[in-house]
Amino acid sequence: MTRIIPSSPSEEAYKVEEDQGEVFTRDDPLALFAEWLALASKKEPNDPNAMALATVDAEGLPDVRMVLLKDFDVRGLTFYTNTESAKGAQLAATAKAAVCFHWKTIRRQVRVRGPVEHVSAEEADAYFATRARTARIGAWASAQSRPLAGRFALEREVARRTAEFGLGEIPRPPHWSGYRIVPLQVEFWVNRPFRLHDRLQFVRPEAKAAWAQRRLYP
Ligand SMILES: Cc1cc2nc3c(=O)[nH]c(=O)nc-3n(C[C@H](O)[C@H](O)[C@H](O)COP(=O)(O)O)c2cc1C
């Protein structure tokens, strides 16, 4: 077996790592997140809005997978998925999640934790309507996270749904919607020379409370 794991940088390399200067430029975590995401969107070649979404199953075993952030505002961070998927079942049971962004090109990380709520049906409908027709058909055809006999079974279901909808409207499937993570903890991490990275954590006890902030040892 060939194992290729990049080696750690040398002492010398640590010293010459670029220092990014002041990056904690806002007192509000959502405003700071917006700034970092805007920068990441200019630098990351693919999916700057991709985030690892962590949930916990009925046995308390963590689960994690990538999803795409589709919206965020003062209420929280929104993503869309099949509500009958593994993550959907886990969220139905716990209504809690964490997400982590890692932007390799700018060597920054943002972590968010909090309770999860459903977006409204109107919000989900509006976003579903913006998706490509093929993606809307895919949402009907995929029983996400359930066993699939083979690729052909999925393609057959896509063909069946395509014929069913014809040229007509494709409504949002009842099992497809969005979740909003209401942030109670947001942490910003930036790479610094000598591995003396900077961390800034914002916390609040509940959604309507004011944010407190503190620095953490790296
Ligand atoms: C970059 C990236 C973005 C993804 N975005 C989504 C998404 O927004 N919604 C989604 O349901 N799955 C998305 N997926 C697929 C999920 O990672 C996962 O395979 C799927 O949702 C099933 O997860 P579950 O079985 O834990 O529910 C994405 C995968 C990658 C690699």
PDB file of C-alpha atoms and ligand atoms in Angstrom:
ATOM      1  CA  MET A   1       0.000   0.000   0.000  1.00  0.00           C
ATOM      2  CA  THR A   2       1.354   3.416  -0.936  1.00  0.00           C
ATOM      3  CA  ARG A   3       0.738   5.970   1.759  1.00  0.00           C
ATOM      4  CA  ILE A   4       1.167   9.588   0.770  1.00  0.00           C
ATOM      5  CA  ILE A   5       0.836  11.916   3.713  1.00  0.00           C
ATOM      6  CA  PRO A   6       2.379  15.355   3.315  1.00  0.00           C
ATOM      7  CA  SER A   7       5.179  15.829   5.816  1.00  0.00           C
ATOM      8  CA  SER A   8       4.987  18.602   8.396  1.00  0.00           C
ATOM      9  CA  PRO A   9       6.723  21.825   7.391  1.00  0.00           C
ATOM     10  CA  SER A  10      10.264  22.304   8.647  1.00  0.00           C
ATOM     11  CA  GLU A  11      11.127  24.802  11.423  1.00  0.00           C
ATOM     12  CA  GLU A  12      12.356  27.135   8.666  1.00  0.00           C
ATOM     13  CA  ALA A  13       9.075  26.888   6.763  1.00  0.00           C
ATOM     14  CA  TYR A  14       7.120  27.846   9.881  1.00  0.00           C
ATOM     15  CA  LYS A  15       9.160  31.009  10.194  1.00  0.00           C
ATOM     16  CA  VAL A  16       8.566  32.208   6.648  1.00  0.00           C
ATOM     17  CA  GLU A  17       4.828  31.539   6.684  1.00  0.00           C
ATOM     18  CA  GLU A  18       3.036  34.700   5.754  1.00  0.00           C
ATOM     19  CA  ASP A  19       1.367  36.612   8.562  1.00  0.00           C
ATOM     20  CA  GLN A  20      -2.041  37.832   7.419  1.00  0.00           C
ATOM     21  CA  GLY A  21      -2.147  40.874   9.679  1.00  0.00           C
ATOM     22  CA  GLU A  22      -5.340  41.871  11.493  1.00  0.00           C
ATOM     23  CA  VAL A  23      -8.145  39.559  10.417  1.00  0.00           C
ATOM     24  CA  PHE A  24     -10.568  39.907  13.347  1.00  0.00           C
ATOM     25  CA  THR A  25     -11.923  43.130  11.919  1.00  0.00           C
ATOM     26  CA  ARG A  26     -15.500  43.032  13.242  1.00  0.00           C
ATOM     27  CA  ASP A  27     -17.195  42.770  16.625  1.00  0.00           C
ATOM     28  CA  ASP A  28     -20.131  40.870  15.211  1.00  0.00           C
ATOM     29  CA  PRO A  29     -19.546  37.236  14.221  1.00  0.00           C
ATOM     30  CA  LEU A  30     -21.983  37.280  11.305  1.00  0.00           C
ATOM     31  CA  ALA A  31     -20.377  40.419   9.866  1.00  0.00           C
ATOM     32  CA  LEU A  32     -16.926  38.888  10.320  1.00  0.00           C
ATOM     33  CA  PHE A  33     -18.089  35.623   8.754  1.00  0.00           C
ATOM     34  CA  ALA A  34     -19.480  37.577   5.774  1.00  0.00           C
ATOM     35  CA  GLU A  35     -16.076  39.221   5.299  1.00  0.00           C
ATOM     36  CA  TRP A  36     -14.149  35.968   5.496  1.00  0.00           C
ATOM     37  CA  LEU A  37     -16.558  34.169   3.164  1.00  0.00           C
ATOM     38  CA  ALA A  38     -16.287  37.010   0.632  1.00  0.00           C
ATOM     39  CA  LEU A  39     -12.494  36.680   0.696  1.00  0.00           C
ATOM     40  CA  ALA A  40     -12.696  32.873   0.451  1.00  0.00           C
ATOM     41  CA  SER A  41     -15.065  33.241  -2.501  1.00  0.00           C
ATOM     42  CA  LYS A  42     -12.368  35.141  -4.383  1.00  0.00           C
ATOM     43  CA  LYS A  43      -9.602  32.659  -3.527  1.00  0.00           C
ATOM     44  CA  GLU A  44     -11.074  29.148  -3.332  1.00  0.00           C
ATOM     45  CA  PRO A  45     -11.224  27.424  -6.721  1.00  0.00           C
ATOM     46  CA  ASN A  46     -14.202  25.266  -5.707  1.00  0.00           C
ATOM     47  CA  ASP A  47     -17.151  25.547  -3.345  1.00  0.00           C
ATOM     48  CA  PRO A  48     -16.051  28.248  -0.880  1.00  0.00           C
ATOM     49  CA  ASN A  49     -19.507  27.769   0.668  1.00  0.00           C
ATOM     50  CA  ALA A  50     -18.876  24.064   1.408  1.00  0.00           C
ATOM     51  CA  MET A  51     -19.016  23.209   5.099  1.00  0.00           C
ATOM     52  CA  ALA A  52     -18.626  20.006   7.074  1.00  0.00           C
ATOM     53  CA  LEU A  53     -21.924  19.431   8.882  1.00  0.00           C
ATOM     54  CA  ALA A  54     -21.708  17.410  12.098  1.00  0.00           C
ATOM     55  CA  THR A  55     -24.706  15.754  13.700  1.00  0.00           C
ATOM     56  CA  VAL A  56     -25.115  12.986  16.271  1.00  0.00           C
ATOM     57  CA  ASP A  57     -27.058   9.750  15.845  1.00  0.00           C
ATOM     58  CA  ALA A  58     -29.346   8.025  18.340  1.00  0.00           C
ATOM     59  CA  GLU A  59     -26.374   6.220  19.945  1.00  0.00           C
ATOM     60  CA  GLY A  60     -24.499   9.485  20.401  1.00  0.00           C
ATOM     61  CA  LEU A  61     -22.088   8.585  17.580  1.00  0.00           C
ATOM     62  CA  PRO A  62     -21.086  11.713  15.641  1.00  0.00           C
ATOM     63  CA  ASP A  63     -21.613  11.842  11.885  1.00  0.00           C
ATOM     64  CA  VAL A  64     -20.192  14.370   9.457  1.00  0.00           C
ATOM     65  CA  ARG A  65     -20.544  15.233   5.771  1.00  0.00           C
ATOM     66  CA  MET A  66     -20.159  18.218   3.483  1.00  0.00           C
ATOM     67  CA  VAL A  67     -23.114  20.415   2.562  1.00  0.00           C
ATOM     68  CA  LEU A  68     -23.340  23.781   0.834  1.00  0.00           C
ATOM     69  CA  LEU A  69     -24.230  26.935   2.705  1.00  0.00           C
ATOM     70  CA  LYS A  70     -27.058  28.507   0.708  1.00  0.00           C
ATOM     71  CA  ASP A  71     -27.898  31.559   2.765  1.00  0.00           C
ATOM     72  CA  PHE A  72     -27.059  33.282   6.033  1.00  0.00           C
ATOM     73  CA  ASP A  73     -28.362  36.272   7.928  1.00  0.00           C
ATOM     74  CA  VAL A  74     -28.928  37.276  11.556  1.00  0.00           C
ATOM     75  CA  ARG A  75     -31.151  34.224  11.999  1.00  0.00           C
ATOM     76  CA  GLY A  76     -28.456  31.731  11.076  1.00  0.00           C
ATOM     77  CA  LEU A  77     -26.864  29.557   8.399  1.00  0.00           C
ATOM     78  CA  THR A  78     -29.059  27.700   5.916  1.00  0.00           C
ATOM     79  CA  PHE A  79     -28.470  24.533   3.930  1.00  0.00           C
ATOM     80  CA  TYR A  80     -30.794  22.258   1.960  1.00  0.00           C
ATOM     81  CA  THR A  81     -31.129  18.509   1.868  1.00  0.00           C
ATOM     82  CA  ASN A  82     -33.398  15.481   1.899  1.00  0.00           C
ATOM     83  CA  THR A  83     -35.154  15.519   5.270  1.00  0.00           C
ATOM     84  CA  GLU A  84     -35.419  11.699   5.187  1.00  0.00           C
ATOM     85  CA  SER A  85     -31.642  11.291   4.828  1.00  0.00           C
ATOM     86  CA  ALA A  86     -29.375  10.125   7.647  1.00  0.00           C
ATOM     87  CA  LYS A  87     -28.659  13.740   8.584  1.00  0.00           C
ATOM     88  CA  GLY A  88     -32.389  14.501   8.408  1.00  0.00           C
ATOM     89  CA  ALA A  89     -33.162  11.696  10.874  1.00  0.00           C
ATOM     90  CA  GLN A  90     -30.374  12.829  13.179  1.00  0.00           C
ATOM     91  CA  LEU A  91     -31.558  16.430  13.083  1.00  0.00           C
ATOM     92  CA  ALA A  92     -35.142  15.336  13.743  1.00  0.00           C
ATOM     93  CA  ALA A  93     -33.934  13.588  16.911  1.00  0.00           C
ATOM     94  CA  THR A  94     -31.516  16.186  18.281  1.00  0.00           C
ATOM     95  CA  ALA A  95     -32.199  19.494  16.467  1.00  0.00           C
ATOM     96  CA  LYS A  96     -28.539  20.402  17.028  1.00  0.00           C
ATOM     97  CA  ALA A  97     -25.576  20.664  14.696  1.00  0.00           C
ATOM     98  CA  ALA A  98     -22.128  22.076  14.151  1.00  0.00           C
ATOM     99  CA  VAL A  99     -20.463  23.141  10.940  1.00  0.00           C
ATOM    100  CA  CYS A 100     -16.863  23.792  10.016  1.00  0.00           C
ATOM    101  CA  PHE A 101     -15.504  25.725   7.050  1.00  0.00           C
ATOM    102  CA  HIS A 102     -11.866  25.285   6.100  1.00  0.00           C
ATOM    103  CA  TRP A 103     -10.548  27.570   3.396  1.00  0.00           C
ATOM    104  CA  LYS A 104      -7.184  26.086   2.494  1.00  0.00           C
ATOM    105  CA  THR A 105      -6.124  28.909   0.160  1.00  0.00           C
ATOM    106  CA  ILE A 106      -6.389  31.511   2.925  1.00  0.00           C
ATOM    107  CA  ARG A 107      -5.612  29.121   5.767  1.00  0.00           C
ATOM    108  CA  ARG A 108      -8.623  30.004   7.826  1.00  0.00           C
ATOM    109  CA  GLN A 109     -11.305  28.036   9.651  1.00  0.00           C
ATOM    110  CA  VAL A 110     -14.736  28.996  10.974  1.00  0.00           C
ATOM    111  CA  ARG A 111     -16.734  26.773  13.333  1.00  0.00           C
ATOM    112  CA  VAL A 112     -20.390  27.285  14.195  1.00  0.00           C
ATOM    113  CA  ARG A 113     -22.546  25.392  16.723  1.00  0.00           C
ATOM    114  CA  GLY A 114     -26.134  25.662  17.736  1.00  0.00           C
ATOM    115  CA  PRO A 115     -29.717  24.453  17.600  1.00  0.00           C
ATOM    116  CA  VAL A 116     -31.272  23.777  14.208  1.00  0.00           C
ATOM    117  CA  GLU A 117     -34.674  24.835  12.924  1.00  0.00           C
ATOM    118  CA  HIS A 118     -36.547  24.229   9.681  1.00  0.00           C
ATOM    119  CA  VAL A 119     -36.721  27.060   7.171  1.00  0.00           C
ATOM    120  CA  SER A 120     -40.266  28.038   6.238  1.00  0.00           C
ATOM    121  CA  ALA A 121     -42.043  26.255   3.374  1.00  0.00           C
ATOM    122  CA  GLU A 122     -42.033  29.567   1.445  1.00  0.00           C
ATOM    123  CA  GLU A 123     -38.282  29.935   1.871  1.00  0.00           C
ATOM    124  CA  ALA A 124     -37.655  26.340   0.762  1.00  0.00           C
ATOM    125  CA  ASP A 125     -40.009  26.739  -2.236  1.00  0.00           C
ATOM    126  CA  ALA A 126     -38.257  29.940  -3.284  1.00  0.00           C
ATOM    127  CA  TYR A 127     -34.817  28.330  -3.149  1.00  0.00           C
ATOM    128  CA  PHE A 128     -35.989  25.099  -4.815  1.00  0.00           C
ATOM    129  CA  ALA A 129     -37.360  27.154  -7.726  1.00  0.00           C
ATOM    130  CA  THR A 130     -33.879  28.598  -8.378  1.00  0.00           C
ATOM    131  CA  ARG A 131     -32.322  25.146  -8.806  1.00  0.00           C
ATOM    132  CA  ALA A 132     -31.585  23.748 -12.250  1.00  0.00           C
ATOM    133  CA  ARG A 133     -34.369  21.569 -13.642  1.00  0.00           C
ATOM    134  CA  THR A 134     -32.131  18.490 -13.476  1.00  0.00           C
ATOM    135  CA  ALA A 135     -31.369  19.186  -9.814  1.00  0.00           C
ATOM    136  CA  ARG A 136     -35.087  19.551  -9.075  1.00  0.00           C
ATOM    137  CA  ILE A 137     -35.769  16.218 -10.772  1.00  0.00           C
ATOM    138  CA  GLY A 138     -32.850  14.705  -8.862  1.00  0.00           C
ATOM    139  CA  ALA A 139     -34.429  15.773  -5.569  1.00  0.00           C
ATOM    140  CA  TRP A 140     -37.503  13.709  -6.500  1.00  0.00           C
ATOM    141  CA  ALA A 141     -35.496  10.744  -7.794  1.00  0.00           C
ATOM    142  CA  SER A 142     -33.036  10.278  -4.928  1.00  0.00           C
ATOM    143  CA  ALA A 143     -34.025   8.511  -1.714  1.00  0.00           C
ATOM    144  CA  GLN A 144     -30.902  10.010  -0.177  1.00  0.00           C
ATOM    145  CA  SER A 145     -29.014   7.802   2.307  1.00  0.00           C
ATOM    146  CA  ARG A 146     -31.155   4.711   1.615  1.00  0.00           C
ATOM    147  CA  PRO A 147     -29.651   1.598  -0.083  1.00  0.00           C
ATOM    148  CA  LEU A 148     -29.534   1.776  -3.895  1.00  0.00           C
ATOM    149  CA  ALA A 149     -29.540  -1.441  -5.929  1.00  0.00           C
ATOM    150  CA  GLY A 150     -27.279   0.094  -8.575  1.00  0.00           C
ATOM    151  CA  ARG A 151     -26.632   3.162 -10.681  1.00  0.00           C
ATOM    152  CA  PHE A 152     -29.239   1.994 -13.189  1.00  0.00           C
ATOM    153  CA  ALA A 153     -32.029   2.102 -10.605  1.00  0.00           C
ATOM    154  CA  LEU A 154     -31.275   5.790  -9.990  1.00  0.00           C
ATOM    155  CA  GLU A 155     -31.075   6.606 -13.709  1.00  0.00           C
ATOM    156  CA  ARG A 156     -34.367   4.801 -14.305  1.00  0.00           C
ATOM    157  CA  GLU A 157     -36.003   6.834 -11.537  1.00  0.00           C
ATOM    158  CA  VAL A 158     -34.621  10.072 -13.013  1.00  0.00           C
ATOM    159  CA  ALA A 159     -36.033   9.073 -16.430  1.00  0.00           C
ATOM    160  CA  ARG A 160     -39.391   8.190 -14.865  1.00  0.00           C
ATOM    161  CA  ARG A 161     -39.613  11.525 -13.023  1.00  0.00           C
ATOM    162  CA  THR A 162     -38.476  13.433 -16.123  1.00  0.00           C
ATOM    163  CA  ALA A 163     -41.303  11.855 -18.132  1.00  0.00           C
ATOM    164  CA  GLU A 164     -43.784  12.439 -15.301  1.00  0.00           C
ATOM    165  CA  PHE A 165     -43.059  16.164 -15.090  1.00  0.00           C
ATOM    166  CA  GLY A 166     -42.667  16.643 -18.837  1.00  0.00           C
ATOM    167  CA  LEU A 167     -42.382  20.361 -19.505  1.00  0.00           C
ATOM    168  CA  GLY A 168     -44.548  21.247 -16.510  1.00  0.00           C
ATOM    169  CA  GLU A 169     -43.678  22.811 -13.175  1.00  0.00           C
ATOM    170  CA  ILE A 170     -41.618  20.728 -10.761  1.00  0.00           C
ATOM    171  CA  PRO A 171     -42.856  21.328  -7.222  1.00  0.00           C
ATOM    172  CA  ARG A 172     -40.575  20.938  -4.218  1.00  0.00           C
ATOM    173  CA  PRO A 173     -40.730  17.365  -2.893  1.00  0.00           C
ATOM    174  CA  PRO A 174     -42.241  17.148   0.600  1.00  0.00           C
ATOM    175  CA  HIS A 175     -39.048  15.387   1.766  1.00  0.00           C
ATOM    176  CA  TRP A 176     -36.709  18.132   0.569  1.00  0.00           C
ATOM    177  CA  SER A 177     -36.191  21.315   2.549  1.00  0.00           C
ATOM    178  CA  GLY A 178     -33.791  23.547   4.382  1.00  0.00           C
ATOM    179  CA  TYR A 179     -32.403  23.770   7.897  1.00  0.00           C
ATOM    180  CA  ARG A 180     -31.105  26.830   9.667  1.00  0.00           C
ATOM    181  CA  ILE A 181     -28.363  26.528  12.243  1.00  0.00           C
ATOM    182  CA  VAL A 182     -28.897  29.202  14.863  1.00  0.00           C
ATOM    183  CA  PRO A 183     -25.383  30.102  15.980  1.00  0.00           C
ATOM    184  CA  LEU A 184     -24.711  30.171  19.712  1.00  0.00           C
ATOM    185  CA  GLN A 185     -20.972  29.706  19.269  1.00  0.00           C
ATOM    186  CA  VAL A 186     -18.846  30.947  16.357  1.00  0.00           C
ATOM    187  CA  GLU A 187     -15.091  30.555  16.269  1.00  0.00           C
ATOM    188  CA  PHE A 188     -12.641  32.137  13.850  1.00  0.00           C
ATOM    189  CA  TRP A 189      -9.203  30.621  13.393  1.00  0.00           C
ATOM    190  CA  VAL A 190      -6.364  31.963  11.305  1.00  0.00           C
ATOM    191  CA  ASN A 191      -3.016  30.434  10.553  1.00  0.00           C
ATOM    192  CA  ARG A 192      -0.066  32.357  11.996  1.00  0.00           C
ATOM    193  CA  PRO A 193       3.698  31.793  11.722  1.00  0.00           C
ATOM    194  CA  PHE A 194       5.323  29.336  14.181  1.00  0.00           C
ATOM    195  CA  ARG A 195       1.961  27.597  14.602  1.00  0.00           C
ATOM    196  CA  LEU A 196       0.948  30.377  16.983  1.00  0.00           C
ATOM    197  CA  HIS A 197      -2.439  30.590  15.365  1.00  0.00           C
ATOM    198  CA  ASP A 198      -5.094  33.060  16.411  1.00  0.00           C
ATOM    199  CA  ARG A 199      -8.536  32.045  17.640  1.00  0.00           C
ATOM    200  CA  LEU A 200     -11.461  34.313  18.396  1.00  0.00           C
ATOM    201  CA  GLN A 201     -14.606  32.779  19.836  1.00  0.00           C
ATOM    202  CA  PHE A 202     -18.025  34.416  20.092  1.00  0.00           C
ATOM    203  CA  VAL A 203     -20.614  32.906  22.450  1.00  0.00           C
ATOM    204  CA  ARG A 204     -24.127  33.717  23.558  1.00  0.00           C
ATOM    205  CA  PRO A 205     -26.500  31.699  25.750  1.00  0.00           C
ATOM    206  CA  GLU A 206     -29.473  32.009  23.393  1.00  0.00           C
ATOM    207  CA  ALA A 207     -30.356  33.493  20.041  1.00  0.00           C
ATOM    208  CA  LYS A 208     -31.594  36.839  21.320  1.00  0.00           C
ATOM    209  CA  ALA A 209     -28.718  37.434  23.749  1.00  0.00           C
ATOM    210  CA  ALA A 210     -25.734  39.678  23.063  1.00  0.00           C
ATOM    211  CA  TRP A 211     -22.477  38.079  21.938  1.00  0.00           C
ATOM    212  CA  ALA A 212     -19.498  37.818  24.274  1.00  0.00           C
ATOM    213  CA  GLN A 213     -16.077  37.265  22.737  1.00  0.00           C
ATOM    214  CA  ARG A 214     -12.823  35.807  23.940  1.00  0.00           C
ATOM    215  CA  ARG A 215      -9.482  34.712  22.608  1.00  0.00           C
ATOM    216  CA  LEU A 216      -8.455  31.076  22.968  1.00  0.00           C
ATOM    217  CA  TYR A 217      -5.011  29.501  23.081  1.00  0.00           C
ATOM    218  CA  PRO A 218      -4.272  27.854  19.744  1.00  0.00           C
TER     219      PRO A 218
HETATM  220  C1  LIG B   1     -18.772  19.775  -1.567  1.00  0.00           C
HETATM  221  C2  LIG B   1     -20.014  18.980  -1.253  1.00  0.00           C
HETATM  222  C3  LIG B   1     -21.222  19.640  -1.091  1.00  0.00           C
HETATM  223  C4  LIG B   1     -22.388  18.931  -0.798  1.00  0.00           C
HETATM  224  N1  LIG B   1     -23.546  19.630  -0.583  1.00  0.00           N
HETATM  225  C5  LIG B   1     -24.669  18.965  -0.203  1.00  0.00           C
HETATM  226  C6  LIG B   1     -25.852  19.692   0.135  1.00  0.00           C
HETATM  227  O1  LIG B   1     -25.895  20.938   0.105  1.00  0.00           O
HETATM  228  N2  LIG B   1     -26.950  18.967   0.499  1.00  0.00           N
HETATM  229  C7  LIG B   1     -26.921  17.604   0.570  1.00  0.00           C
HETATM  230  O2  LIG B   1     -27.959  17.001   0.887  1.00  0.00           O
HETATM  231  N3  LIG B   1     -25.812  16.888   0.291  1.00  0.00           N
HETATM  232  C8  LIG B   1     -24.672  17.549  -0.088  1.00  0.00           C
HETATM  233  N4  LIG B   1     -23.525  16.835  -0.365  1.00  0.00           N
HETATM  234  C9  LIG B   1     -23.539  15.373  -0.195  1.00  0.00           C
HETATM  235  C10 LIG B   1     -23.377  15.056   1.304  1.00  0.00           C
HETATM  236  O3  LIG B   1     -22.023  15.206   1.688  1.00  0.00           O
HETATM  237  C11 LIG B   1     -23.858  13.638   1.681  1.00  0.00           C
HETATM  238  O4  LIG B   1     -23.229  12.678   0.863  1.00  0.00           O
HETATM  239  C12 LIG B   1     -25.372  13.473   1.553  1.00  0.00           C
HETATM  240  O5  LIG B   1     -26.066  14.647   1.937  1.00  0.00           O
HETATM  241  C13 LIG B   1     -25.856  12.295   2.388  1.00  0.00           C
HETATM  242  O6  LIG B   1     -25.509  12.504   3.734  1.00  0.00           O
HETATM  243  P1  LIG B   1     -26.237  11.701   4.948  1.00  0.00           P
HETATM  244  O7  LIG B   1     -26.368  10.284   4.486  1.00  0.00           O
HETATM  245  O8  LIG B   1     -25.300  11.837   6.114  1.00  0.00           O
HETATM  246  O9  LIG B   1     -27.556  12.361   5.195  1.00  0.00           O
HETATM  247  C14 LIG B   1     -22.348  17.518  -0.672  1.00  0.00           C
HETATM  248  C15 LIG B   1     -21.122  16.858  -0.835  1.00  0.00           C
HETATM  249  C16 LIG B   1     -19.973  17.576  -1.125  1.00  0.00           C
HETATM  250  C17 LIG B   1     -18.665  16.837  -1.257  1.00  0.00           C
END
